[in-house]
PDB file of C-alpha atoms in Angstrom:
ATOM      1  CA  UNK A 773     101.146 104.166  95.738  1.00  0.00           C
ATOM      2  CA  UNK A 774     102.821 103.897  92.389  1.00  0.00           C
ATOM      3  CA  UNK A 775     102.656 107.613  91.966  1.00  0.00           C
ATOM      4  CA  UNK A 776     105.270 107.941  94.812  1.00  0.00           C
ATOM      5  CA  UNK A 777     106.952 104.636  94.545  1.00  0.00           C
ATOM      6  CA  UNK A 778     108.026 102.994  91.178  1.00  0.00           C
ATOM      7  CA  UNK A 779     107.355  99.344  92.217  1.00  0.00           C
ATOM      8  CA  UNK A 780     104.179  97.898  93.641  1.00  0.00           C
ATOM      9  CA  UNK A 781     104.205  94.101  94.836  1.00  0.00           C
ATOM     10  CA  UNK A 782     101.002  92.433  95.690  1.00  0.00           C
ATOM     11  CA  UNK A 783     101.329  89.477  97.948  1.00  0.00           C
ATOM     12  CA  UNK A 784      98.449  87.082  97.762  1.00  0.00           C
ATOM     13  CA  UNK A 785      97.336  85.620 101.295  1.00  0.00           C
ATOM     14  CA  UNK A 786      97.200  81.867 101.266  1.00  0.00           C
ATOM     15  CA  UNK A 787      94.179  79.947 101.754  1.00  0.00           C
ATOM     16  CA  UNK A 788      94.380  76.742 104.207  1.00  0.00           C
ATOM     17  CA  UNK A 789      93.700  73.179 104.019  1.00  0.00           C
ATOM     18  CA  UNK A 790      94.218  71.265 107.357  1.00  0.00           C
ATOM     19  CA  UNK A 791      96.252  74.464 108.706  1.00  0.00           C
ATOM     20  CA  UNK A 792      98.560  74.047 105.620  1.00  0.00           C
ATOM     21  CA  UNK A 793      98.699  77.270 103.381  1.00  0.00           C
ATOM     22  CA  UNK A 794      97.294  76.640  99.882  1.00  0.00           C
ATOM     23  CA  UNK A 795      98.314  78.980  97.156  1.00  0.00           C
ATOM     24  CA  UNK A 796      95.854  80.800  94.965  1.00  0.00           C
ATOM     25  CA  UNK A 797      97.545  78.890  92.060  1.00  0.00           C
ATOM     26  CA  UNK A 798      96.128  75.635  93.283  1.00  0.00           C
ATOM     27  CA  UNK A 799      92.777  76.754  93.829  1.00  0.00           C
ATOM     28  CA  UNK A 800      92.627  78.198  90.377  1.00  0.00           C
ATOM     29  CA  UNK A 801      93.750  74.966  88.855  1.00  0.00           C
ATOM     30  CA  UNK A 802      91.163  72.979  90.751  1.00  0.00           C
ATOM     31  CA  UNK A 803      88.101  75.652  89.941  1.00  0.00           C
ATOM     32  CA  UNK A 804      89.414  76.215  86.415  1.00  0.00           C
ATOM     33  CA  UNK A 805      90.443  79.567  86.943  1.00  0.00           C
ATOM     34  CA  UNK A 806      93.724  81.392  86.063  1.00  0.00           C
ATOM     35  CA  UNK A 807      95.463  83.271  88.726  1.00  0.00           C
ATOM     36  CA  UNK A 808      96.608  86.655  87.409  1.00  0.00           C
ATOM     37  CA  UNK A 809      98.185  89.770  88.938  1.00  0.00           C
ATOM     38  CA  UNK A 810      95.079  91.430  89.616  1.00  0.00           C
ATOM     39  CA  UNK A 811      92.543  88.234  90.023  1.00  0.00           C
ATOM     40  CA  UNK A 812      90.495  88.652  93.195  1.00  0.00           C
ATOM     41  CA  UNK A 813      90.022  85.912  95.460  1.00  0.00           C
ATOM     42  CA  UNK A 814      86.526  85.381  94.321  1.00  0.00           C
ATOM     43  CA  UNK A 815      87.383  85.210  90.591  1.00  0.00           C
ATOM     44  CA  UNK A 816      89.949  82.180  91.733  1.00  0.00           C
ATOM     45  CA  UNK A 817      87.722  80.436  94.030  1.00  0.00           C
ATOM     46  CA  UNK A 818      84.554  80.701  91.865  1.00  0.00           C
ATOM     47  CA  UNK A 819      82.425  82.007  94.784  1.00  0.00           C
ATOM     48  CA  UNK A 820      81.837  85.273  96.636  1.00  0.00           C
ATOM     49  CA  UNK A 821      80.100  83.370  99.509  1.00  0.00           C
ATOM     50  CA  UNK A 822      82.130  84.188 102.561  1.00  0.00           C
ATOM     51  CA  UNK A 823      82.666  80.782 104.022  1.00  0.00           C
ATOM     52  CA  UNK A 824      82.800  78.929 100.593  1.00  0.00           C
ATOM     53  CA  UNK A 825      85.134  75.975 100.522  1.00  0.00           C
ATOM     54  CA  UNK A 826      86.476  73.665  97.827  1.00  0.00           C
ATOM     55  CA  UNK A 827      86.733  69.862  99.046  1.00  0.00           C
ATOM     56  CA  UNK A 828      90.138  68.858  99.272  1.00  0.00           C
ATOM     57  CA  UNK A 829      91.525  71.963  98.280  1.00  0.00           C
ATOM     58  CA  UNK A 830      90.757  74.563 100.809  1.00  0.00           C
ATOM     59  CA  UNK A 831      88.874  74.494 104.058  1.00  0.00           C
ATOM     60  CA  UNK A 832      89.511  77.933 105.140  1.00  0.00           C
ATOM     61  CA  UNK A 833      89.613  81.165 102.831  1.00  0.00           C
ATOM     62  CA  UNK A 834      92.612  83.602 103.017  1.00  0.00           C
ATOM     63  CA  UNK A 835      92.887  85.870 105.976  1.00  0.00           C
ATOM     64  CA  UNK A 836      91.597  89.409 105.401  1.00  0.00           C
ATOM     65  CA  UNK A 837      92.572  92.476 106.811  1.00  0.00           C
ATOM     66  CA  UNK A 838      96.287  91.295 108.060  1.00  0.00           C
ATOM     67  CA  UNK A 839      99.015  89.936 106.895  1.00  0.00           C
ATOM     68  CA  UNK A 840      98.844  85.984 107.781  1.00  0.00           C
ATOM     69  CA  UNK A 841     101.226  84.854 110.445  1.00  0.00           C
ATOM     70  CA  UNK A 842     102.760  82.250 108.137  1.00  0.00           C
ATOM     71  CA  UNK A 843     104.245  85.279 106.063  1.00  0.00           C
ATOM     72  CA  UNK A 844     105.155  87.772 108.697  1.00  0.00           C
ATOM     73  CA  UNK A 845     108.648  86.417 109.316  1.00  0.00           C
ATOM     74  CA  UNK A 846     109.735  86.100 105.712  1.00  0.00           C
ATOM     75  CA  UNK A 847     108.275  89.525 105.021  1.00  0.00           C
ATOM     76  CA  UNK A 848     109.302  91.471 107.912  1.00  0.00           C
ATOM     77  CA  UNK A 849     112.884  90.183 107.297  1.00  0.00           C
ATOM     78  CA  UNK A 850     113.060  92.080 104.078  1.00  0.00           C
ATOM     79  CA  UNK A 851     110.916  95.183 105.430  1.00  0.00           C
ATOM     80  CA  UNK A 852     113.521  96.111 108.071  1.00  0.00           C
ATOM     81  CA  UNK A 853     113.183  99.326 110.404  1.00  0.00           C
ATOM     82  CA  UNK A 854     109.583  99.313 110.907  1.00  0.00           C
ATOM     83  CA  UNK A 855     108.633 102.365 113.004  1.00  0.00           C
ATOM     84  CA  UNK A 856     104.977 103.428 112.568  1.00  0.00           C
ATOM     85  CA  UNK A 857     101.693 101.954 111.437  1.00  0.00           C
ATOM     86  CA  UNK A 858      97.871 102.398 111.465  1.00  0.00           C
ATOM     87  CA  UNK A 859      95.825  99.547 112.794  1.00  0.00           C
ATOM     88  CA  UNK A 860      92.197  99.640 112.327  1.00  0.00           C
ATOM     89  CA  UNK A 861      90.219 100.408 115.465  1.00  0.00           C
ATOM     90  CA  UNK A 862      87.519  97.690 114.924  1.00  0.00           C
ATOM     91  CA  UNK A 863      89.793  94.711 116.094  1.00  0.00           C
ATOM     92  CA  UNK A 864      88.991  93.831 119.540  1.00  0.00           C
ATOM     93  CA  UNK A 865      91.283  91.061 120.700  1.00  0.00           C
ATOM     94  CA  UNK A 866      93.682  91.393 123.814  1.00  0.00           C
ATOM     95  CA  UNK A 867      96.687  92.018 122.047  1.00  0.00           C
ATOM     96  CA  UNK A 868      95.545  94.694 119.625  1.00  0.00           C
ATOM     97  CA  UNK A 869      93.879  96.384 122.513  1.00  0.00           C
ATOM     98  CA  UNK A 870      97.412  96.497 124.071  1.00  0.00           C
ATOM     99  CA  UNK A 871      98.847  98.081 120.898  1.00  0.00           C
ATOM    100  CA  UNK A 872      96.335 100.725 120.609  1.00  0.00           C
ATOM    101  CA  UNK A 873      94.875 101.588 124.100  1.00  0.00           C
ATOM    102  CA  UNK A 874      96.810 104.943 124.250  1.00  0.00           C
ATOM    103  CA  UNK A 875      97.394 105.501 120.863  1.00  0.00           C
ATOM    104  CA  UNK A 876      95.999 108.344 118.981  1.00  0.00           C
ATOM    105  CA  UNK A 877      93.422 107.854 116.310  1.00  0.00           C
ATOM    106  CA  UNK A 878      92.793 109.147 112.661  1.00  0.00           C
ATOM    107  CA  UNK A 879      90.101 108.454 109.877  1.00  0.00           C
ATOM    108  CA  UNK A 880      90.777 107.320 106.846  1.00  0.00           C
ATOM    109  CA  UNK A 881      87.555 107.849 104.802  1.00  0.00           C
ATOM    110  CA  UNK A 882      84.829 106.547 107.109  1.00  0.00           C
ATOM    111  CA  UNK A 883      87.316 104.041 109.275  1.00  0.00           C
ATOM    112  CA  UNK A 884      88.903 104.807 112.388  1.00  0.00           C
ATOM    113  CA  UNK A 885      92.793 103.756 112.722  1.00  0.00           C
ATOM    114  CA  UNK A 886      95.049 104.185 115.773  1.00  0.00           C
ATOM    115  CA  UNK A 887      98.711 105.207 115.164  1.00  0.00           C
ATOM    116  CA  UNK A 888     101.095 103.074 116.401  1.00  0.00           C
ATOM    117  CA  UNK A 889     104.697 102.984 116.717  1.00  0.00           C
ATOM    118  CA  UNK A 890     106.989  99.891 116.407  1.00  0.00           C
ATOM    119  CA  UNK A 891     104.809  97.433 114.518  1.00  0.00           C
ATOM    120  CA  UNK A 892     107.555  94.738 114.253  1.00  0.00           C
ATOM    121  CA  UNK A 893     106.442  93.032 117.637  1.00  0.00           C
ATOM    122  CA  UNK A 894     106.840  89.530 116.059  1.00  0.00           C
ATOM    123  CA  UNK A 895     110.355  89.324 117.241  1.00  0.00           C
ATOM    124  CA  UNK A 896     111.596  85.946 119.042  1.00  0.00           C
ATOM    125  CA  UNK A 897     109.375  83.696 116.717  1.00  0.00           C
ATOM    126  CA  UNK A 898     106.173  85.058 117.939  1.00  0.00           C
ATOM    127  CA  UNK A 899     103.776  86.527 115.371  1.00  0.00           C
ATOM    128  CA  UNK A 900     101.078  89.001 115.760  1.00  0.00           C
ATOM    129  CA  UNK A 901      97.370  87.817 115.616  1.00  0.00           C
ATOM    130  CA  UNK A 902      96.575  90.933 113.636  1.00  0.00           C
ATOM    131  CA  UNK A 903      99.105  93.074 111.835  1.00  0.00           C
ATOM    132  CA  UNK A 904      98.923  96.883 111.160  1.00  0.00           C
ATOM    133  CA  UNK A 905      96.885  97.762 107.935  1.00  0.00           C
ATOM    134  CA  UNK A 906      99.224 100.139 106.949  1.00  0.00           C
ATOM    135  CA  UNK A 907     103.095 100.250 107.979  1.00  0.00           C
ATOM    136  CA  UNK A 908     106.364 101.886 106.894  1.00  0.00           C
ATOM    137  CA  UNK A 909     110.155 102.853 108.156  1.00  0.00           C
ATOM    138  CA  UNK A 910     110.937 106.219 109.523  1.00  0.00           C
ATOM    139  CA  UNK A 911     112.859 106.853 106.214  1.00  0.00           C
ATOM    140  CA  UNK A 912     109.690 106.385 104.242  1.00  0.00           C
ATOM    141  CA  UNK A 913     111.421 104.000 101.790  1.00  0.00           C
ATOM    142  CA  UNK A 914     108.580 101.877 101.356  1.00  0.00           C
ATOM    143  CA  UNK A 915     105.105 101.350 102.508  1.00  0.00           C
ATOM    144  CA  UNK A 916     103.027  98.307 103.135  1.00  0.00           C
ATOM    145  CA  UNK A 917      98.951  98.214 103.055  1.00  0.00           C
ATOM    146  CA  UNK A 918      96.410  95.314 103.752  1.00  0.00           C
ATOM    147  CA  UNK A 919      92.880  96.641 103.359  1.00  0.00           C
ATOM    148  CA  UNK A 920      90.414  95.596 106.224  1.00  0.00           C
ATOM    149  CA  UNK A 921      88.569  93.353 103.766  1.00  0.00           C
ATOM    150  CA  UNK A 922      91.659  92.436 101.415  1.00  0.00           C
ATOM    151  CA  UNK A 923      92.902  89.084 100.881  1.00  0.00           C
ATOM    152  CA  UNK A 924      96.292  90.722  99.995  1.00  0.00           C
ATOM    153  CA  UNK A 925      98.993  92.746 101.034  1.00  0.00           C
ATOM    154  CA  UNK A 926     100.650  95.573  98.793  1.00  0.00           C
ATOM    155  CA  UNK A 927     104.096  96.857  99.351  1.00  0.00           C
ATOM    156  CA  UNK A 928     105.046  99.977  97.552  1.00  0.00           C
ATOM    157  CA  UNK A 929     108.854 100.959  97.024  1.00  0.00           C
ATOM    158  CA  UNK A 930     111.038 102.509  94.601  1.00  0.00           C
ATOM    159  CA  UNK A 931     113.842  99.901  95.483  1.00  0.00           C
ATOM    160  CA  UNK A 932     113.865  97.122  92.429  1.00  0.00           C
ATOM    161  CA  UNK A 933     116.092  94.809  94.594  1.00  0.00           C
ATOM    162  CA  UNK A 934     113.758  95.130  97.648  1.00  0.00           C
ATOM    163  CA  UNK A 935     110.711  94.435  95.118  1.00  0.00           C
ATOM    164  CA  UNK A 936     112.342  91.322  93.622  1.00  0.00           C
ATOM    165  CA  UNK A 937     113.350  89.888  96.900  1.00  0.00           C
ATOM    166  CA  UNK A 938     109.717  89.978  98.228  1.00  0.00           C
ATOM    167  CA  UNK A 939     108.533  87.978  94.958  1.00  0.00           C
ATOM    168  CA  UNK A 940     111.231  85.612  95.450  1.00  0.00           C
ATOM    169  CA  UNK A 941     110.395  84.540  98.933  1.00  0.00           C
ATOM    170  CA  UNK A 942     110.085  80.686  99.045  1.00  0.00           C
ATOM    171  CA  UNK A 943     106.634  79.657  99.265  1.00  0.00           C
ATOM    172  CA  UNK A 944     105.098  83.335  99.073  1.00  0.00           C
ATOM    173  CA  UNK A 945     102.684  83.995  96.168  1.00  0.00           C
ATOM    174  CA  UNK A 946     103.262  87.480  94.738  1.00  0.00           C
ATOM    175  CA  UNK A 947     103.309  89.607  91.670  1.00  0.00           C
ATOM    176  CA  UNK A 948     104.800  92.937  90.828  1.00  0.00           C
ATOM    177  CA  UNK A 949     101.810  95.112  89.737  1.00  0.00           C
ATOM    178  CA  UNK A 950     103.787  98.272  88.834  1.00  0.00           C
ATOM    179  CA  UNK A 951     107.465  98.031  87.540  1.00  0.00           C
ATOM    180  CA  UNK A 952     108.733 101.264  85.288  1.00  0.00           C
TER     181      UNK A 952
END
């Protein structure tokens, strides 16, 4: 993405304790691990076990493969004019099926994705259970990506102001990975 866009922002998906978002920084402080722009969740929490928890710090790991609902509104407010996206075809919930039933499919490596239009369905205060894995506006001024197994979302843009706005969203944990 950095070859096309000059700025890449990495948003870390929060863990949760009693349904309250927990920053990776809080987890790292408890486990003795420093959070860096390129840290993995497993490095920060200290274990690669899928359902690992740290008592009193987090009881649910970060959401994988989708921008968490707690982050959707503040991020979508800045990523306007979302027009198209790719959604992994492996999700099997009713909301996702409604979005993808008649959508054409493409393959990226070995994974099948559905091409969907108008991905900002989170209007009116509701949020999507699963967000597209890739999404962008019609003018292609930015692109966002959340890998199927990723605990983070990447946003690439050539707009320095947009990158700075995303990193400055209150309550969000984000880093600029690429900034000329």
